[in-house]
């Protein structure tokens, strides 16, 4: 998991508006002013919204609305974007990998929180705050010291089921006006009762939201079937059919008959050609021209010759007998005429042969026309289906029937699933749980539109009681060990139990196993940060810490504020390093190193640089030395 981008508009500590990309590694975020940049508070407000407007304190300029959005990659590899109007509503979007477009997941605060826990892999708010966020107010030196009022507040928090946070606003000072402070204590105690009631109601609402989410998850078991039905129905509607392509309804039977139609056509044409061959040979014998007929020319020449002889000899010889030679003209001219008549008869016979050939052509055309009635729909189907052969037509048209059968099977499965006892039970449970949730929301609304968080009220009440106690009886200073600053009688609170317990939750292990895992690395960080003034660390079964020197074993709460802060920093760096080896989550580090010696800052920068190789580290600081060691700098 890592953050990709943060976008803000009128958010306290940031620029007036902007979008800031965040890459992996060790990244420095430079604030625009000297004001504290509440990166951790903003991330907690976006990822773990309470739905009661508690994030309105992050708005920059008064009278204007503030907006913030956080884009991150979840443990499931999906990209999410949380958008929220500070003090108002919000929404969760998920990036669709197929279309690269954001899709709305939900606008309900409870549903968003459950989705981020169940799908994106976010830990509980307390775990994220105490393990992956390090804010200035979390330092032990900034928390009130242990005293009777503090013990009472801690007992009340334990009784209410809430885990007290390490955060505190400022170091407690004696109250200047004790009567006014005591009057305010009474007001805060009333507010504490209301806040505790609201917190219990909110706990029940969150529990119901979790149960509703589980019921909805059961109901969403059929979403896959519904999506498959939608896809199958779309494929069935898009599948080709004779009606959609404008083909005859009996196209499949035509395709089955098509090979026989082709064979029938080929057989008829072959038979027609066989019957036509002798006639083609007769027709191919051309009638010779009359001018090439020797008999015709012989008879015609003989007739002319004998006619000439009869006329010529009759005149020269003056004898009428020669005139009888003209009678020979009759058979001669008759032979020529007979040849001419025969030629005419041959021409008529050839003409009759040509008429018979025309009838053959008409018969061939009829055969082809009959075949065209069968061939045209098949060719149209091949073209409409974009196929290579008519043999592929049945397979292409049968897809619609197969898809229809698949659609029917899916619809039957969905009906059986929705009729199952588990599905019907989930519907009833969801309705009952939503009714209970509405009743609790009505009770929450009756308590007030805005009620401060229980832990915030407890912290303020604890600080106020302690300030009254300090004003009435200032603590007595005792002598400290040589080389150490004077230590107050009341010790500081040991942060170890809460941090180690949250690390145990992340690592799904017990306290003793986590202590054994953390010990060596924590000692390395501690000895480096304290110049080897402490050589070891030990924890008891409850997680209370003791630092070891050459001659003593000191409880952490009795350390000087400076040393306990260094121990706390070493412990937090160790927890982040060990937990990120199991599950990677970004480490948000506010500007908490203001009290650290300047000479140690390069060492801390190298430590954070090392953490940047394991997970994303976002460090808010304006110090130029850290920027030189980082993987990048973003001016926010």
XYZ file of C-alpha atoms in Angstrom:
636
model
C 0.000 0.000 0.000
C 1.241 3.511 -0.769
C -0.145 7.005 -1.330
C -0.198 8.304 -4.914
C -1.546 11.832 -4.640
C -3.028 14.289 -2.168
C -5.263 17.119 -3.378
C -6.383 19.922 -1.084
C -8.461 23.088 -1.115
C -8.420 25.460 1.882
C -6.813 22.976 4.294
C -4.914 24.284 7.306
C -1.134 24.230 6.880
C -1.211 23.504 3.124
C -1.161 25.808 0.140
C -4.578 27.322 -0.689
C -5.186 24.697 -3.368
C -3.218 22.129 -5.301
C -2.584 18.512 -6.267
C 0.652 16.952 -5.049
C 1.903 13.637 -6.463
C 3.599 11.329 -3.973
C 6.098 8.722 -5.096
C 7.439 5.792 -3.137
C 10.614 5.853 -1.027
C 11.647 8.542 1.453
C 9.812 11.711 0.451
C 10.061 15.168 2.056
C 6.951 17.386 2.211
C 7.850 21.042 2.686
C 5.060 23.171 4.230
C 4.441 26.608 2.690
C 4.577 28.415 6.067
C 5.902 27.885 9.557
C 2.522 26.508 10.657
C 2.291 22.841 11.560
C 1.283 20.729 8.540
C -1.282 18.178 9.818
C -0.545 15.428 7.327
C -1.265 12.629 9.779
C -4.514 14.215 10.971
C -5.640 14.781 7.385
C -4.914 11.163 6.404
C -6.781 9.871 9.481
C -9.758 12.130 8.716
C -9.953 10.930 5.111
C -9.349 7.232 5.690
C -11.237 6.891 8.998
C -14.022 9.471 8.885
C -16.271 9.513 11.956
C -19.256 10.963 10.081
C -19.809 13.605 12.791
C -17.892 16.503 11.265
C -14.803 16.166 13.424
C -12.544 16.987 10.468
C -13.908 20.536 10.235
C -10.993 21.623 12.452
C -8.692 21.102 9.462
C -10.379 23.854 7.428
C -7.978 26.718 6.721
C -9.678 30.073 6.255
C -12.835 30.506 8.297
C -16.048 31.052 6.387
C -14.889 28.931 3.454
C -15.362 25.264 2.806
C -12.405 22.930 2.721
C -11.944 19.853 0.576
C -9.315 17.134 0.495
C -8.742 14.004 -1.561
C -6.283 11.159 -1.139
C -5.390 8.697 -3.896
C -3.671 5.489 -2.854
C -2.979 1.938 -3.983
C -4.546 -0.608 -1.644
C -3.300 -4.009 -0.554
C -5.393 -5.559 -3.353
C -3.444 -3.638 -6.008
C -6.425 -1.423 -6.914
C -6.210 2.373 -6.975
C -8.671 4.197 -4.703
C -9.526 7.854 -4.229
C -11.165 9.191 -1.065
C -12.738 12.621 -1.524
C -14.207 14.503 1.424
C -15.593 17.929 2.153
C -14.154 18.725 5.566
C -16.964 18.705 8.087
C -19.355 17.307 5.502
C -19.937 14.375 3.186
C -17.448 12.278 1.259
C -17.158 9.589 -1.396
C -14.948 6.674 -2.351
C -13.951 5.948 -5.946
C -12.084 3.017 -7.458
C -10.089 3.124 -10.688
C -11.313 0.626 -13.290
C -8.212 -1.037 -14.788
C -10.006 -1.811 -18.059
C -11.251 1.729 -18.777
C -8.782 3.714 -16.598
C -11.783 5.697 -15.348
C -12.855 6.163 -11.689
C -16.021 4.397 -10.590
C -18.066 5.443 -7.558
C -18.010 2.839 -4.783
C -20.047 4.550 -2.064
C -20.930 7.864 -0.439
C -21.948 6.397 2.932
C -19.343 6.947 5.645
C -19.861 3.616 7.406
C -19.872 1.693 4.143
C -16.708 3.470 2.997
C -14.922 2.577 6.240
C -15.989 -1.054 5.982
C -14.954 -1.235 2.322
C -11.536 0.235 3.011
C -11.033 -2.274 5.820
C -12.326 -5.280 3.891
C -11.083 -4.615 0.354
C -8.302 -2.018 0.397
C -6.598 -3.568 3.437
C -6.587 -0.621 5.847
C -5.945 -1.505 9.503
C -8.134 -0.192 12.352
C -7.819 3.522 13.058
C -5.938 3.026 16.331
C -3.402 0.751 14.640
C -2.842 3.176 11.779
C -2.488 6.077 14.201
C -0.173 4.414 16.720
C 1.976 2.458 14.240
C 2.046 4.367 10.954
C 1.581 7.982 12.105
C 4.058 9.914 14.243
C 2.815 13.343 15.281
C 4.335 15.907 17.588
C 1.561 15.537 20.175
C 2.297 11.790 20.392
C 5.708 12.316 21.975
C 5.694 11.185 25.617
C 7.140 14.519 26.730
C 4.026 16.232 25.365
C 1.674 14.061 27.411
C 0.524 14.768 30.972
C 2.362 13.007 33.756
C 0.803 10.194 35.752
C -1.245 11.453 38.689
C -4.509 10.711 40.452
C -6.652 12.637 37.944
C -4.869 10.871 35.107
C -5.417 7.465 36.673
C -9.114 8.222 37.058
C -9.382 9.281 33.428
C -7.549 6.135 32.323
C -9.894 3.993 34.431
C -12.921 5.703 32.902
C -11.544 5.130 29.412
C -10.959 1.463 30.168
C -14.478 1.094 31.501
C -15.928 2.672 28.375
C -14.047 0.279 26.132
C -12.023 3.063 24.480
C -8.268 2.876 24.101
C -6.649 6.160 25.242
C -4.482 7.795 22.617
C -0.920 8.868 23.151
C -1.799 12.292 21.805
C -2.087 15.264 24.128
C -2.306 18.900 23.281
C 0.447 20.538 25.347
C 2.430 20.133 28.532
C 0.109 20.594 31.559
C 0.502 23.861 33.452
C -1.006 24.774 36.867
C -4.448 26.318 36.630
C -4.491 30.098 37.101
C -8.154 30.305 38.196
C -8.983 27.204 40.246
C -12.725 27.960 40.811
C -13.276 28.575 37.098
C -11.355 25.429 36.273
C -13.444 23.393 38.731
C -16.630 24.786 37.176
C -15.361 23.776 33.776
C -14.618 20.306 35.161
C -18.306 19.878 35.942
C -19.219 20.972 32.416
C -16.692 18.566 30.967
C -17.978 15.732 33.157
C -21.466 16.275 31.744
C -20.013 16.407 28.266
C -18.079 13.243 29.056
C -21.321 11.430 29.912
C -22.835 12.521 26.606
C -19.656 11.702 24.680
C -19.460 8.262 26.312
C -23.091 7.574 25.389
C -22.476 8.767 21.835
C -19.310 6.681 21.657
C -21.191 3.574 22.760
C -23.942 4.290 20.258
C -21.364 4.872 17.546
C -19.684 1.598 18.491
C -23.008 -0.186 18.064
C -23.595 1.621 14.755
C -20.171 0.562 13.534
C -20.851 -2.999 14.640
C -24.177 -2.954 12.803
C -22.442 -1.485 9.759
C -20.006 -4.380 9.834
C -22.862 -6.881 10.073
C -24.731 -5.095 7.276
C -21.591 -5.220 5.171
C -21.331 -8.960 5.764
C -25.012 -9.427 4.857
C -24.556 -7.330 1.725
C -21.491 -9.396 0.851
C -23.645 -12.511 0.960
C -26.210 -10.823 -1.254
C -23.462 -9.774 -3.643
C -22.619 -13.430 -4.152
C -25.083 -13.376 -7.041
C -23.481 -10.306 -8.636
C -21.132 -12.556 -10.562
C -24.086 -14.556 -11.903
C -25.925 -11.355 -12.814
C -22.889 -10.033 -14.640
C -22.490 -13.371 -16.446
C -26.199 -13.289 -17.383
C -25.845 -9.753 -18.736
C -22.826 -10.763 -20.801
C -24.537 -13.941 -22.029
C -27.676 -12.026 -22.957
C -25.645 -9.402 -24.820
C -23.765 -12.164 -26.684
C -27.055 -13.931 -27.456
C -28.596 -10.745 -28.852
C -25.483 -10.023 -30.924
C -25.270 -13.586 -32.297
C -26.290 -13.834 -36.001
C -29.636 -15.347 -36.947
C -31.553 -15.688 -40.235
C -33.961 -12.950 -39.109
C -31.247 -10.449 -38.175
C -29.325 -11.069 -41.412
C -32.371 -10.998 -43.686
C -31.869 -14.594 -44.798
C -34.603 -17.139 -45.528
C -35.806 -18.903 -42.427
C -35.017 -22.275 -44.031
C -31.424 -21.316 -44.818
C -30.056 -24.289 -42.864
C -32.146 -26.742 -44.887
C -31.020 -24.971 -48.046
C -27.408 -25.389 -46.969
C -28.027 -29.094 -46.417
C -29.550 -29.380 -49.911
C -26.836 -27.290 -51.517
C -24.390 -30.151 -52.356
C -27.212 -32.078 -54.084
C -28.215 -28.953 -56.031
C -24.623 -28.519 -57.226
C -24.421 -32.164 -58.230
C -27.776 -31.952 -60.007
C -26.653 -28.897 -61.977
C -23.358 -30.458 -62.997
C -25.088 -33.662 -64.096
C -27.677 -31.799 -66.215
C -25.003 -29.699 -67.906
C -22.891 -32.749 -68.601
C -25.840 -34.573 -70.110
C -26.709 -31.556 -72.245
C -23.169 -31.363 -73.577
C -23.166 -35.103 -74.371
C -26.407 -34.863 -76.413
C -25.143 -31.842 -78.230
C -21.777 -33.141 -79.520
C -22.947 -34.919 -82.787
C -25.089 -31.992 -83.734
C -22.203 -29.666 -83.074
C -20.148 -31.776 -85.489
C -22.893 -31.517 -88.203
C -23.182 -27.822 -87.627
C -19.435 -27.503 -87.763
C -19.558 -28.879 -91.421
C -20.011 -25.735 -93.441
C -21.963 -25.743 -96.774
C -19.392 -25.249 -99.620
C -20.135 -22.259 -101.869
C -21.804 -22.918 -105.233
C -18.891 -21.303 -107.039
C -16.669 -24.175 -105.958
C -19.018 -26.881 -107.355
C -17.274 -28.365 -110.457
C -20.391 -30.210 -111.601
C -22.307 -26.947 -111.558
C -19.632 -25.198 -113.615
C -19.253 -28.251 -115.897
C -22.983 -28.394 -116.702
C -23.171 -24.646 -117.142
C -20.070 -24.626 -119.369
C -21.286 -27.545 -121.480
C -24.641 -25.837 -122.012
C -23.032 -22.602 -123.127
C -20.581 -24.492 -125.365
C -23.204 -26.490 -127.178
C -25.441 -23.451 -127.552
C -22.605 -21.565 -129.129
C -21.695 -24.404 -131.420
C -25.262 -24.799 -132.591
C -25.639 -21.157 -133.412
C -22.242 -20.709 -134.980
C -22.169 -23.831 -137.078
C -25.739 -23.248 -138.225
C -24.850 -19.886 -139.614
C -21.546 -20.880 -141.173
C -22.670 -24.158 -142.662
C -26.152 -23.014 -143.395
C -27.356 -26.361 -142.338
C -30.255 -26.637 -139.919
C -28.999 -29.965 -138.505
C -26.292 -28.235 -136.542
C -29.033 -26.456 -134.668
C -29.947 -29.692 -132.932
C -26.722 -29.435 -130.977
C -28.595 -26.892 -128.904
C -30.667 -29.752 -127.469
C -27.605 -30.932 -125.555
C -27.929 -27.682 -123.600
C -30.928 -29.126 -121.821
C -29.095 -31.845 -119.804
C -26.108 -29.567 -119.342
C -28.113 -26.684 -117.957
C -30.305 -29.170 -116.055
C -27.258 -30.561 -114.294
C -26.137 -27.062 -113.355
C -29.648 -26.229 -112.123
C -29.808 -29.446 -110.122
C -26.525 -28.541 -108.445
C -27.944 -25.107 -107.639
C -31.087 -26.632 -106.149
C -28.971 -28.977 -104.082
C -26.937 -26.064 -102.787
C -30.132 -24.277 -101.744
C -31.362 -27.426 -100.003
C -28.059 -27.709 -98.091
C -28.420 -24.103 -96.977
C -31.926 -24.765 -95.654
C -30.733 -27.866 -93.810
C -27.937 -25.865 -92.118
C -30.453 -23.220 -91.085
C -32.640 -25.842 -89.434
C -29.589 -27.143 -87.502
C -28.925 -23.582 -86.099
C -32.487 -23.307 -84.792
C -32.090 -26.573 -82.913
C -28.841 -25.264 -81.386
C -30.700 -22.216 -80.021
C -33.086 -24.563 -78.248
C -30.097 -26.219 -76.532
C -28.928 -22.808 -75.240
C -32.351 -22.110 -73.815
C -32.302 -25.438 -71.999
C -28.872 -24.670 -70.518
C -30.118 -21.286 -69.293
C -33.076 -22.944 -67.629
C -30.761 -25.333 -65.777
C -28.628 -22.463 -64.529
C -31.658 -20.402 -63.481
C -33.025 -23.290 -61.431
C -29.656 -23.661 -59.703
C -29.543 -19.930 -59.002
C -32.671 -20.263 -56.833
C -30.718 -22.568 -54.534
C -27.350 -20.828 -54.828
C -28.343 -17.182 -54.241
C -29.432 -17.551 -50.543
C -26.330 -19.600 -49.780
C -24.022 -16.994 -51.319
C -25.873 -14.239 -49.453
C -25.389 -16.126 -46.170
C -21.657 -16.567 -46.821
C -21.299 -12.854 -47.495
C -23.422 -11.788 -44.494
C -21.536 -14.071 -42.107
C -18.148 -13.242 -43.660
C -17.268 -16.894 -44.166
C -15.048 -18.732 -46.574
C -17.294 -21.683 -47.400
C -20.940 -22.667 -47.146
C -19.897 -25.533 -44.866
C -19.241 -22.969 -42.065
C -22.794 -21.567 -42.181
C -24.454 -24.103 -39.814
C -21.781 -23.612 -37.147
C -22.124 -19.812 -37.313
C -25.915 -19.851 -37.092
C -26.018 -22.488 -34.350
C -24.095 -20.181 -31.975
C -27.295 -18.313 -31.111
C -28.973 -21.510 -29.965
C -25.947 -22.487 -27.885
C -25.793 -19.039 -26.297
C -29.503 -19.221 -25.582
C -29.015 -22.529 -23.774
C -26.144 -21.012 -21.737
C -28.297 -17.995 -20.869
C -31.072 -20.255 -19.674
C -28.682 -22.243 -17.470
C -27.339 -19.052 -15.842
C -30.833 -17.732 -15.207
C -31.768 -21.024 -13.585
C -28.685 -20.861 -11.347
C -29.550 -17.298 -10.302
C -33.126 -18.271 -9.485
C -31.905 -21.194 -7.381
C -29.382 -18.954 -5.587
C -31.959 -16.267 -4.819
C -34.365 -18.935 -3.585
C -31.761 -20.428 -1.211
C -32.204 -20.130 2.547
C -28.866 -18.321 2.940
C -29.832 -15.596 0.459
C -33.282 -15.088 1.934
C -31.790 -15.032 5.430
C -29.283 -12.379 4.374
C -32.119 -10.241 3.023
C -34.046 -10.527 6.293
C -30.941 -9.876 8.381
C -30.038 -6.842 6.283
C -33.508 -5.356 6.696
C -33.511 -5.934 10.460
C -29.990 -4.564 10.872
C -30.792 -1.464 8.824
C -33.882 -0.854 10.953
C -31.737 -1.090 14.093
C -29.139 1.191 12.519
C -31.781 3.793 11.711
C -32.964 3.707 15.330
C -29.418 4.203 16.598
C -28.808 7.003 14.105
C -31.974 8.664 15.360
C -30.627 8.391 18.911
C -27.318 9.868 17.761
C -29.154 12.755 16.120
C -31.071 13.330 19.322
C -27.785 13.592 21.242
C -26.713 16.488 19.083
C -25.428 17.248 15.629
C -21.837 17.481 16.810
C -20.338 15.775 19.870
C -16.616 15.778 20.482
C -14.703 12.528 20.451
C -14.686 10.714 23.794
C -10.892 10.545 23.938
C -10.597 14.278 23.299
C -13.004 15.059 26.129
C -11.167 12.649 28.452
C -7.810 14.204 27.582
C -9.089 17.721 28.225
C -10.754 16.690 31.486
C -7.593 14.896 32.579
C -5.401 17.889 31.771
C -7.803 20.227 33.568
C -7.927 18.082 36.703
C -4.164 17.738 36.688
C -3.729 21.485 36.286
C -6.000 22.006 39.286
C -3.990 19.448 41.252
C -0.733 21.168 40.254
C -2.146 24.540 41.273
C -3.182 23.245 44.687
C -0.099 21.122 45.345
C 2.891 21.750 43.046
C 5.061 18.650 42.620
C 8.259 18.433 44.621
C 11.510 17.974 42.776
C 13.922 15.264 43.881
C 17.583 14.808 43.155
C 18.292 13.017 39.914
C 21.130 10.712 38.974
C 24.432 12.368 38.091
C 24.474 13.727 34.547
C 20.676 13.806 34.248
C 18.200 16.653 34.539
C 15.945 16.770 37.627
C 13.043 14.364 37.281
C 9.569 15.277 38.631
C 7.988 13.064 41.230
C 5.170 12.108 38.870
C 6.637 9.940 36.063
C 5.774 10.238 32.374
C 3.498 7.650 30.838
C 5.241 4.676 29.218
C 4.146 4.519 25.535
C 5.433 0.959 25.056
C 2.365 -1.161 25.977
C 0.059 0.496 23.469
C 2.616 0.519 20.631
C 3.649 -3.103 21.195
C 0.043 -4.279 21.436
C -0.782 -2.606 18.117
C 2.326 -4.169 16.544
C 1.163 -7.553 17.856
C -2.190 -7.013 16.127
C -0.490 -6.204 12.836
C 1.835 -9.191 13.066
C -0.970 -11.441 14.439
C 1.300 -12.536 17.282
C 1.441 -12.380 21.067
C 3.169 -9.715 23.140
C 6.188 -11.807 24.142
C 6.906 -12.894 20.551
C 6.697 -9.296 19.375
C 9.082 -8.192 22.123
C 11.611 -10.828 21.077
C 11.268 -9.715 17.446
C 11.700 -6.005 18.227
C 14.376 -6.090 20.921
C 17.671 -6.241 19.010
C 16.669 -3.706 16.388
C 15.220 -1.324 18.963
C 18.488 -1.469 20.931
C 20.428 -0.600 17.770
C 18.272 2.461 17.123
C 18.333 3.470 20.809
C 22.106 3.216 21.293
C 22.693 5.220 18.116
C 20.267 7.983 19.111
C 21.478 8.253 22.758
C 25.215 8.006 22.074
C 25.296 4.623 23.879
C 24.115 6.040 27.198
C 21.703 3.094 27.233
C 22.931 -0.367 26.272
C 19.692 -2.343 26.269
C 15.936 -2.435 26.641
C 13.630 -4.887 28.413
C 9.856 -5.243 28.516
C 7.714 -7.006 31.067
C 4.676 -9.141 30.196
C 2.420 -6.078 30.000
C 4.851 -4.284 27.696
C 6.254 -1.768 30.190
C 9.787 -0.843 29.184
C 13.038 -0.565 31.182
C 16.242 0.891 29.761
C 19.539 -0.651 30.822
C 22.680 1.278 31.631
C 25.940 -0.083 32.987
C 24.763 0.112 36.579
C 20.986 0.538 36.580
C 17.646 -0.548 35.150
C 15.469 2.539 34.673
C 11.689 2.470 33.959
C 10.960 4.444 30.831
C 8.514 6.718 32.633
C 11.313 7.999 34.875
C 13.545 9.106 32.005
C 14.050 12.727 31.169
C 11.629 14.102 28.536
C 14.432 14.230 25.973
C 15.508 10.602 26.509
C 11.989 9.187 26.580
C 11.276 10.923 23.272
C 14.404 9.352 21.779
C 13.332 5.933 23.084
C 9.872 6.464 21.654
C 11.373 7.389 18.261
C 13.571 4.261 18.311
C 10.587 2.083 19.219
C 8.383 3.560 16.487
C 11.080 3.165 13.809
C 11.560 -0.463 14.891
C 7.836 -1.217 14.750
C 7.500 0.312 11.283
C 10.509 -1.624 9.998
C 9.305 -4.983 11.342
C 5.631 -4.617 10.402
C 6.390 -3.394 6.882
C 8.294 -6.610 6.281
C 4.885 -8.313 6.574
C 2.501 -5.713 5.136
C 3.600 -2.453 3.511
C 1.832 0.718 4.602
C 3.031 4.345 4.367
C 4.716 5.896 7.403
C 3.542 9.496 8.021
C 6.049 11.513 10.023
C 5.185 15.042 11.121
C 7.898 17.514 12.146
C 8.628 15.807 15.471
C 12.412 16.259 15.472
C 12.455 19.891 16.591
C 13.874 18.917 20.009
C 16.541 16.558 18.662
C 20.154 17.771 18.661
C 21.216 19.199 15.333
C 24.188 16.845 15.237
C 21.864 13.801 15.325
C 19.626 14.920 12.457
C 21.836 13.362 9.713
C 21.697 10.075 11.641
C 17.892 10.241 11.835
C 17.781 11.090 8.122
C 19.791 7.954 7.319
C 17.420 5.891 9.459
C 14.416 7.273 7.576
C 16.221 6.740 4.288
C 16.619 3.071 5.233
C 12.912 2.825 6.061
C 12.190 4.342 2.640
C 13.702 1.241 1.045
C 11.096 -0.892 2.870
C 7.989 1.255 2.549
C 6.828 4.759 1.660
C 7.966 7.368 4.203
C 6.325 10.825 4.057
C 8.249 13.262 6.291
C 6.895 16.766 6.879
C 9.795 19.124 7.552
C 11.303 22.353 6.317
C 14.832 21.461 7.455
C 17.174 21.522 4.411
C 19.339 18.663 5.669
C 16.615 16.054 5.292
C 15.937 17.065 1.697
C 19.499 16.141 0.718
C 19.034 12.587 2.013
C 15.531 12.039 0.619
C 14.378 10.482 -2.651
C 12.372 13.583 -3.541
C 10.845 16.794 -2.244
C 7.282 18.084 -2.644
C 6.322 21.650 -1.824
C 2.817 21.440 -0.397
